[in-house]
Amino acid sequence: MTTAPVAAGRAAVVCGIGAELPPHIVTNADLTAGLDTTDEWIRSRTGIAQRHIAGADLSTGDLAVRAGAQALADGQPVTVEALVVATTTPDRCCPATAPAVATRLGLTGIPAYDLAAGCTGFLYALATGAGLVATGTVRTVLVIGADRLAALPNPEDRTTVPLFGDGAGALLLRQGSADEAGALGPVVLGSDGTGADLIRASRPGALHMDGSEVFRHAVDRMATASRQAATAAGWELDDIDRLIPHQANSRITAFVARRLGVPEDRQLSDITETGNTGAASIPLLLARSAADGRLKPGHRTLLTAFGAGLTWGATTLTWPSLRNSHPTERGRT
Ligand code: COA
């Protein structure tokens, strides 16, 4: 499915970014104390060297508030009129996490809702946020991806524990025009419930994943969605300056880039430092690479993700000039 802006020329434009990683870092070496694994296996099969882990005192909502506050501080001064929180790990089954996050950000009264689409959640949330702007429902929307995925695996399962980390990232969107830097292009979204059992968790500590099947689907779906999003934006694949894929496994993202013919140095990554942070992964990578200079204003940027559901998505934007915010700038690695 492709969503196009409703009113010609009107678009949702990125005008602020924020990111938050829990301070506690668990390295691969730390994991070998309790799991039959090695740093070499994890690095070579996944690209991951460490992950940030939230303690019991740091909820998904806490991470979301910190990332959202950064996006508001770093964005142009605007009144936020809606909030979407993409998460697979809400603080409670009921109520949703977003209204409490909104209130803690001083935004009581605005529409605020959660959205669950696995690791594709941030792109689904961007699409609905952009839709609110395109229809004129609101003029500004804060989109946050926040997850504590490290809580999902069985702590004794070496095939899943090393993969996941915790974090949150946010983009602030405002109403603008489609020809501005920062304007989101059409968003390609899809799902396939026949693969629902491939990644599933009935509760924290009970994640089941068919790794090799998920790997195959992830490469196929992200490559196809990326082509569709580029076409919908009127781009050739050669036009892509920066590919920002969901960070699930560095081998998956390398395959996606190769399928698209995107050179290695244009495919950005931070999985070594963060592991798979779910709905937070894309905004975290955007924030880190904008902060360290790999992503610059004017870069034609393609975002793509895949996750439980199965779900997938992709979209485009020309990276705008923003004040950047990433925890690395605030002294974290
Ligand atoms: N340390 C050491 N050995 C491990 C291990 C670990 N942490 N995890 C698995 N192994 C072993 C397996 O037990 C298996 O051993 P066996 O051959 O004796 O049975 C061997 O390594 C190969 O396992 P396999 O599952 O085939 O490895 P893989 O190359 O497919 O890598 C994943 C496994 C999970 C890293 C990979 O399949 C993957 O990343 N899948 C996608 C995950 C994902 O993206 N999930 C989220 C989607 S948003």
XYZ file of C-alpha atoms in Angstrom, residues 25-330:
306
model
C 25.592 -0.987 28.316
C 25.821 -4.781 28.023
C 28.689 -5.990 25.809
C 28.937 -9.338 24.040
C 31.612 -10.309 26.562
C 29.111 -9.608 29.365
C 26.637 -12.018 27.733
C 29.120 -14.881 27.629
C 28.943 -15.073 31.431
C 25.407 -16.499 31.274
C 25.011 -17.820 27.717
C 26.797 -20.417 25.584
C 27.993 -17.863 23.028
C 31.030 -15.841 21.982
C 31.746 -12.247 21.013
C 33.044 -13.551 17.671
C 29.789 -15.443 16.890
C 27.569 -12.500 17.722
C 29.688 -9.939 15.838
C 30.145 -12.051 12.723
C 26.505 -13.239 12.487
C 24.775 -9.997 13.477
C 27.234 -7.053 13.544
C 26.291 -6.353 17.174
C 28.975 -5.598 19.793
C 26.869 -4.075 22.589
C 23.348 -2.988 23.457
C 21.880 -0.405 25.866
C 19.575 -2.003 28.424
C 16.897 -0.235 30.469
C 16.747 -1.255 34.111
C 13.471 -1.834 35.927
C 13.452 1.883 36.754
C 13.297 2.961 33.075
C 10.022 2.239 31.272
C 9.149 2.552 27.590
C 7.247 5.709 28.534
C 10.336 7.137 30.281
C 12.472 6.544 27.176
C 9.749 8.052 24.969
C 9.492 11.183 27.124
C 13.264 11.758 26.977
C 13.463 11.314 23.181
C 10.336 13.435 22.676
C 11.671 16.223 24.897
C 14.892 16.290 22.859
C 12.944 16.586 19.604
C 10.920 19.480 21.049
C 14.037 21.217 22.374
C 15.907 20.778 19.109
C 13.022 21.535 16.748
C 11.798 24.893 15.581
C 9.463 26.313 18.236
C 6.043 24.846 17.441
C 2.951 23.868 19.397
C 2.617 20.094 19.191
C -0.948 19.138 18.259
C -0.754 15.310 18.208
C 1.462 12.496 19.499
C 1.951 8.984 18.154
C 4.039 6.429 20.061
C 5.087 3.352 18.086
C 5.917 0.493 20.432
C 5.738 -3.278 20.842
C 6.462 -2.953 24.558
C 3.897 -0.513 26.012
C 4.106 0.150 29.733
C 0.735 -1.520 30.280
C -1.860 -3.373 28.158
C -4.281 -0.601 29.013
C -4.216 2.374 28.853
C -1.944 3.242 25.946
C 1.475 4.726 26.727
C 1.053 7.858 24.582
C -1.442 9.910 26.675
C 0.830 9.709 29.743
C 3.863 10.589 27.593
C 1.970 13.582 26.179
C 1.065 14.807 29.655
C 4.651 14.410 30.901
C 5.781 16.492 27.907
C 3.295 19.208 28.888
C 0.914 18.307 26.046
C -2.241 17.342 27.986
C -5.366 17.486 25.843
C -3.889 16.652 22.445
C -4.729 13.431 20.566
C -2.214 10.792 21.676
C -2.213 7.122 20.758
C -0.004 4.031 20.506
C 0.630 2.112 17.349
C 1.924 -1.472 17.208
C 3.551 -2.709 14.007
C 6.644 -4.488 15.340
C 9.951 -3.117 14.150
C 8.136 -1.335 11.286
C 6.213 0.669 13.892
C 8.087 3.912 13.344
C 7.290 3.997 9.614
C 3.629 3.154 10.289
C 3.567 5.963 12.863
C 5.212 8.408 10.463
C 2.562 7.534 7.858
C -0.320 8.167 10.254
C 1.318 11.325 11.579
C 1.856 12.593 8.037
C -1.767 11.701 7.282
C -2.998 13.838 10.206
C -0.987 16.738 8.812
C -1.939 16.166 5.167
C -5.668 16.160 5.956
C -5.325 19.358 7.972
C -6.428 17.566 11.150
C -3.365 18.997 12.918
C -0.458 21.206 11.869
C 2.226 19.465 13.941
C 2.727 15.951 15.253
C 5.406 14.343 17.399
C 6.184 10.772 16.309
C 8.100 8.650 18.816
C 9.402 5.087 18.459
C 10.197 3.547 21.852
C 10.889 -0.065 22.781
C 12.350 -2.225 25.519
C 12.852 -5.261 23.291
C 15.611 -6.663 25.498
C 12.844 -7.726 27.903
C 11.231 -10.055 25.344
C 13.667 -12.993 24.894
C 13.871 -15.885 27.299
C 17.079 -14.925 29.191
C 18.470 -18.424 28.517
C 17.910 -18.332 24.741
C 21.256 -17.604 23.067
C 19.597 -17.327 19.651
C 17.584 -14.206 20.598
C 19.099 -12.545 23.715
C 22.111 -11.054 21.876
C 19.966 -9.394 19.218
C 17.944 -6.839 21.135
C 18.487 -3.530 22.931
C 16.368 -0.700 24.329
C 15.926 2.920 23.268
C 13.708 5.626 21.834
C 13.828 8.118 18.986
C 11.520 10.866 17.798
C 10.810 13.094 14.828
C 8.757 16.259 14.996
C 6.624 16.886 11.876
C 5.022 20.166 10.822
C 2.789 21.128 7.956
C 4.763 22.322 4.942
C 5.090 21.783 1.231
C 6.254 18.741 -0.717
C 9.180 20.560 -2.325
C 10.843 21.502 1.005
C 13.821 19.647 2.471
C 12.448 17.343 5.174
C 9.135 16.659 3.381
C 8.161 13.000 3.704
C 7.487 11.218 0.434
C 4.740 8.629 -0.050
C 5.004 5.834 2.522
C 4.906 2.238 1.287
C 3.423 -0.077 3.934
C 2.469 -3.746 3.962
C 1.696 -6.758 6.147
C 1.342 -10.546 5.885
C -0.331 -12.316 8.781
C 0.529 -15.741 7.372
C 3.949 -15.080 8.921
C 2.528 -14.092 12.318
C 4.159 -17.040 14.098
C 7.666 -16.318 12.788
C 8.269 -13.673 15.490
C 5.908 -13.826 18.437
C 5.847 -13.219 22.186
C 2.847 -13.820 24.450
C 4.626 -11.980 27.290
C 8.089 -10.669 28.217
C 10.616 -13.521 28.469
C 8.783 -15.679 25.936
C 9.955 -14.514 22.525
C 9.935 -17.093 19.755
C 11.673 -16.356 16.472
C 12.408 -18.415 13.383
C 15.651 -16.576 12.621
C 16.461 -17.864 9.163
C 12.897 -17.458 7.810
C 12.699 -13.952 9.292
C 16.060 -13.160 7.703
C 14.821 -14.184 4.234
C 11.550 -12.233 4.506
C 13.334 -9.163 5.894
C 15.690 -8.926 2.911
C 12.903 -9.489 0.334
C 10.386 -7.122 1.894
C 12.763 -4.250 2.640
C 14.313 -4.412 -0.850
C 10.892 -4.450 -2.550
C 9.390 -1.725 -0.352
C 12.474 0.436 -0.930
C 12.124 0.160 -4.707
C 8.419 1.024 -4.455
C 9.055 4.032 -2.205
C 11.783 5.344 -4.520
C 9.483 4.976 -7.529
C 6.580 6.632 -5.679
C 8.862 9.582 -4.878
C 9.993 9.834 -8.490
C 13.563 8.777 -7.589
C 15.923 6.392 -9.362
C 17.756 3.993 -7.027
C 20.967 5.794 -8.041
C 19.512 8.965 -6.502
C 19.707 7.482 -2.978
C 22.495 9.211 -1.037
C 21.725 7.481 2.257
C 19.921 4.200 2.996
C 18.611 4.014 6.575
C 17.431 0.433 7.116
C 15.908 -0.886 10.334
C 18.823 -2.279 12.341
C 18.050 -5.997 12.820
C 21.238 -7.633 11.551
C 24.127 -6.132 9.571
C 24.017 -9.082 7.161
C 20.328 -8.378 6.415
C 20.989 -4.699 5.708
C 24.047 -5.533 3.565
C 21.873 -7.848 1.428
C 19.184 -5.156 1.082
C 21.757 -2.580 -0.042
C 23.260 -5.052 -2.520
C 19.836 -5.889 -3.991
C 19.185 -2.183 -4.473
C 22.652 -1.492 -5.868
C 23.291 1.045 -3.103
C 27.058 1.269 -2.438
C 28.268 0.168 0.987
C 29.267 3.664 2.115
C 25.736 4.986 1.504
C 24.123 2.383 3.786
C 24.280 3.713 7.340
C 24.324 1.573 10.457
C 24.601 1.752 14.235
C 23.732 -1.850 15.065
C 27.228 -2.412 16.479
C 26.425 0.013 19.293
C 22.688 -0.558 19.810
C 21.490 -3.977 18.601
C 17.896 -4.162 17.380
C 15.906 -1.425 19.154
C 12.603 -2.092 17.372
C 10.475 0.974 16.651
C 13.311 3.191 17.928
C 15.848 1.909 15.435
C 15.265 4.272 12.487
C 15.090 7.570 14.432
C 18.073 6.485 16.574
C 20.141 5.833 13.444
C 18.996 9.113 11.875
C 19.964 11.018 15.026
C 23.358 9.334 15.395
C 24.335 9.763 11.754
C 23.117 13.370 11.604
C 25.175 14.062 14.747
C 28.374 12.404 13.464
C 28.125 13.902 9.969
C 27.370 10.759 7.950
C 23.905 12.213 7.204
C 23.970 15.784 5.922
C 21.339 18.315 4.871
C 20.453 17.706 1.220
C 21.078 13.938 1.299
C 18.290 12.042 -0.445
C 17.454 9.510 2.238
C 15.477 6.282 2.017
C 14.094 4.707 5.208
C 12.984 1.067 5.263
C 11.911 -1.394 7.949
C 10.619 -4.919 8.519
C 9.207 -6.543 11.607
C 6.845 -8.874 13.420
C 3.400 -9.188 11.921
C 4.878 -9.591 9.409
C 5.040 -5.889 8.563
C 7.238 -3.763 6.322
C 7.542 -0.256 4.973
C 9.680 2.402 3.301
C 9.639 6.122 2.630
C 11.863 8.940 1.386
C 12.906 12.407 2.402
C 15.634 14.891 1.623
C 17.418 15.371 4.942
C 16.759 18.876 6.337
C 18.986 21.157 8.342
C 18.269 20.415 12.030
C 19.929 20.925 15.347
C 20.896 17.342 16.077
C 20.324 15.396 19.216
C 21.836 12.044 19.952
C 22.993 10.626 23.297
C 26.555 10.382 21.905
C 26.588 14.183 21.852
C 25.601 14.113 25.496
